[in-house]
Coordinates of C-alpha atoms and ligand atoms in Angstrom, one line a residue:
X1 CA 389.5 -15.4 -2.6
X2 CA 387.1 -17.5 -0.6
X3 CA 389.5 -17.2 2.6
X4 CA 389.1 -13.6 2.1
X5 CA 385.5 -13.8 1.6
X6 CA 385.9 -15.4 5.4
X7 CA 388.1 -13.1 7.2
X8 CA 385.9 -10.6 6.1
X9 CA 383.0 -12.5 7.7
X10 CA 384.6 -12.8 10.5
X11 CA 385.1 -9.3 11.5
X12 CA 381.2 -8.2 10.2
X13 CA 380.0 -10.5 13.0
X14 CA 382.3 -9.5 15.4
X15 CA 381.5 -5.8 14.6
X16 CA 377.7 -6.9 15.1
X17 CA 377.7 -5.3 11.3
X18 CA 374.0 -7.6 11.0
X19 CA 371.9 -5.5 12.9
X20 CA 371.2 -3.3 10.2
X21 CA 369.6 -6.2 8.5
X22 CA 367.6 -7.8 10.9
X23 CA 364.0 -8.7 9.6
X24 CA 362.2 -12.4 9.5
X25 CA 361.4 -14.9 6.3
X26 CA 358.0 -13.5 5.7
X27 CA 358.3 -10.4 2.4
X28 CA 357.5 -7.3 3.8
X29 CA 356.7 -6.1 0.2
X30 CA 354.9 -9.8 -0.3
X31 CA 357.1 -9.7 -4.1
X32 CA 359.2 -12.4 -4.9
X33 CA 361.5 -11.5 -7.9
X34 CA 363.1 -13.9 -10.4
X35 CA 366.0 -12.7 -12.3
X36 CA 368.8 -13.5 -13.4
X37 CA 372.5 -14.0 -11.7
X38 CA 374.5 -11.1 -13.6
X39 CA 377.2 -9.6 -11.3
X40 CA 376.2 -6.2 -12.3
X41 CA 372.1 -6.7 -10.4
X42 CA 373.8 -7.9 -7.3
X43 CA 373.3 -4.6 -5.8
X44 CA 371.9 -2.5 -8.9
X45 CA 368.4 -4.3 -8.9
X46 CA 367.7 -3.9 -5.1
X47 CA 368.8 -0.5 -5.3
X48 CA 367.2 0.8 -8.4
X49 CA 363.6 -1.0 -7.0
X50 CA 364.0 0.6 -3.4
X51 CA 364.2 -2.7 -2.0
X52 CA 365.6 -3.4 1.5
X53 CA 366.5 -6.6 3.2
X54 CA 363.4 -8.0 4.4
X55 CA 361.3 -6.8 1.6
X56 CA 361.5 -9.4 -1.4
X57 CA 362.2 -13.2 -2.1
X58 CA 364.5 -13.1 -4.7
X59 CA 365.5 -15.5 -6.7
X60 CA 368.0 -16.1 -9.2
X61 CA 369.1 -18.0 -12.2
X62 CA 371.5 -17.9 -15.6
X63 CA 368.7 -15.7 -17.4
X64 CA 366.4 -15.5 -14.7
X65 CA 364.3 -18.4 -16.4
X66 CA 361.9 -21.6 -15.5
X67 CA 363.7 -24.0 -17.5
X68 CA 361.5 -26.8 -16.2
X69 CA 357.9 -26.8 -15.2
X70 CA 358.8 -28.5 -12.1
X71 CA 362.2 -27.3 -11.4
X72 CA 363.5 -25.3 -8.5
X73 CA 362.1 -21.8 -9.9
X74 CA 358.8 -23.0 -10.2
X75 CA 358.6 -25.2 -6.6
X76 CA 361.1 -21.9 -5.0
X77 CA 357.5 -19.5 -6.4
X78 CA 354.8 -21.8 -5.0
X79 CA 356.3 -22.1 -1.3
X80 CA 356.3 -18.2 -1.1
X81 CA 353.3 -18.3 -2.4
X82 CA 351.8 -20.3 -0.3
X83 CA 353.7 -20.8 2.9
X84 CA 355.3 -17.0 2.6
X85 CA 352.8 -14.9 1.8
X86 CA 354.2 -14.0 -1.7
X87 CA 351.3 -12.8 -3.5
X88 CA 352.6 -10.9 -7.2
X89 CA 355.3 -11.9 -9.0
X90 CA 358.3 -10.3 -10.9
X91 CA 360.3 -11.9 -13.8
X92 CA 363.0 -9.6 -14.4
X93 CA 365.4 -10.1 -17.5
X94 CA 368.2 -7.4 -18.2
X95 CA 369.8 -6.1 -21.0
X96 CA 373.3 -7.2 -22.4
X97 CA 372.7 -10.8 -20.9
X98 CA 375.0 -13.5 -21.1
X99 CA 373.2 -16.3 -21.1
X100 CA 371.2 -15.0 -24.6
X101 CA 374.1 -16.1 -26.8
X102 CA 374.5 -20.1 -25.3
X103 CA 373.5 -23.0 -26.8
X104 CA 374.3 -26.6 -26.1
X105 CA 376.5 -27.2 -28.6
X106 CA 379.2 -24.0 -28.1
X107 CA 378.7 -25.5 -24.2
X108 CA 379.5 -29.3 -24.8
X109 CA 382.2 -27.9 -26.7
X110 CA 383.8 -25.9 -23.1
X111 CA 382.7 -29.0 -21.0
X112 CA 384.6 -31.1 -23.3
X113 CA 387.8 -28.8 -23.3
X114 CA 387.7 -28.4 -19.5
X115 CA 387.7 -32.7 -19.2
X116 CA 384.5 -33.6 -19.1
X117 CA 384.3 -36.9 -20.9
X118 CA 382.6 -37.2 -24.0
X119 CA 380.8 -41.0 -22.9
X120 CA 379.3 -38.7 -19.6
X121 CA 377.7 -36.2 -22.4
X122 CA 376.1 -39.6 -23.8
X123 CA 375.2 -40.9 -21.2
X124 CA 373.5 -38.3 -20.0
X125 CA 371.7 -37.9 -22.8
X126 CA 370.9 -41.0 -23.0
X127 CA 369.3 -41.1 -19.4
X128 CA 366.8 -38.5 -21.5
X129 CA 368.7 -34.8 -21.2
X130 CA 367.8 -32.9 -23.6
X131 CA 370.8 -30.1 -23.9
X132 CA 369.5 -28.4 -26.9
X133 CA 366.0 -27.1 -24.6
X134 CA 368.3 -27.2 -21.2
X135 CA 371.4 -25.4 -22.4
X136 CA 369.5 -22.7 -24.7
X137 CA 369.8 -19.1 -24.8
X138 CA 367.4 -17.0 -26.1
X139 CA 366.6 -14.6 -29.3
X140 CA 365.3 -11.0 -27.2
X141 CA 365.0 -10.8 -23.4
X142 CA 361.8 -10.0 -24.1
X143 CA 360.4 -12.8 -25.3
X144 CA 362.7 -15.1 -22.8
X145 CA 360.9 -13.1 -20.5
X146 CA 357.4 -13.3 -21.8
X147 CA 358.1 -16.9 -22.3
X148 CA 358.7 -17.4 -18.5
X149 CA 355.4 -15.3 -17.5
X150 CA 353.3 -17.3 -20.0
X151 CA 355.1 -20.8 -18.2
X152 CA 353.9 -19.6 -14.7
X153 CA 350.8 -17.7 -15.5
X154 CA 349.6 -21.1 -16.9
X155 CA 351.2 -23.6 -14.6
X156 CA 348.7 -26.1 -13.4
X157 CA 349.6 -25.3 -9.8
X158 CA 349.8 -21.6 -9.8
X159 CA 347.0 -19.8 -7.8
X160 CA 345.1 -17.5 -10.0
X161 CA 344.8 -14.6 -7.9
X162 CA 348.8 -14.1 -7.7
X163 CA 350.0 -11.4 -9.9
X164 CA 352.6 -12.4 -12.6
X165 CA 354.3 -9.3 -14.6
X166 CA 357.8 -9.5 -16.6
X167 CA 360.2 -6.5 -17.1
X168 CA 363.5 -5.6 -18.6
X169 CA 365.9 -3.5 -16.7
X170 CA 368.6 -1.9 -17.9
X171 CA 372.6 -3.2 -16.3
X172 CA 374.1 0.3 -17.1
X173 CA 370.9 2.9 -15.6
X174 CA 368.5 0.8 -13.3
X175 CA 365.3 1.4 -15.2
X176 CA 363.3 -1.2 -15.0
X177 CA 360.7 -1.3 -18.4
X178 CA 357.4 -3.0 -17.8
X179 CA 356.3 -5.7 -20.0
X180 CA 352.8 -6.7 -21.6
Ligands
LIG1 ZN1 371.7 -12.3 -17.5

């Protein structure tokens, strides 16, 4: 599929098919947008928000969640922010997620059956992983997303002027419900 995936690229340059996209680093809209990496928002979200290339820094994860204070979610935020020009922020979760029904334990399990050996799971745990908080799900998508704008609204390196709101949208219809 990946050779495809470059044939394909292949002709779009040739075609000159990027100069409908042209635009630089800086977010028109000065959003960025966390969410999460469901195949069904890879064109739904942009589309149901208006957004055009150009306009956002998005940025995706399983859940669309900070699952470390100083992971790449958090240091990904603060350089728009601060070197971008990003000034509110959106934490999108979706209905129907996949990610709400992991847990470390079903996940071991699958990394174990796919050859993983079981003395790596020790010793990464024993070099201080904790897979129960790293490989959780969640209960609601709201509260994994009101967990996340709580995390960044009270980061210790988050300006306080930037904007942080959370929302739900819907995989099947696009609308996007506003959380408070
Ligand atoms: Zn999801």
């Amino acid at each position: 599929m990946i050779d495809k995936v470059l044939e394909y690229n292949r002709n779009f340059v040739e075609d000159k098919g990027y100069e409908a996209f042209k635009t630089s680093k800086y977010p028109d809209k000065k959003i960025a947008i966390l969410t999460c990496m469901d195949t069904r928002l890879v064109e739904l979200l942009p589309a149901a928000l208006g957004i055009k290339n150009g306009d956002v820094k998005m940025i995706k994860n399983a859940g669309g969640v900070v699952s470390s204070p100083f992971g790449s979610v958090v240091r990904s935020l603060l350089i728009g922010i601060v070197e971008l020009g990003v000034e509110e922020v959106m934490v999108i979760g979706h209905t129907d997620c996949g990610v709400a029904g992991i847990n470390a334990e079903l996940m071991i399990k699958h990394l174990l059956e796919r050859g993983v050996p079981q003395e790596n799971i020790d010793m990464v745990r024993y070099c201080g992983v904790d897979f129960e908080k790293w490989l959780r799900g969640f209960d609601t998508v709201e509260n994994s997303v009101n967990e996340t704008v709580d995390i960044l609204k009270n980061h210790p390196l988050m300006p306080k002027d930037v904007v942080i709101k959370g929302f739900v949208i819907d995989t099947e219809t696009g609308k996007l419900n506003a959380l408070d």
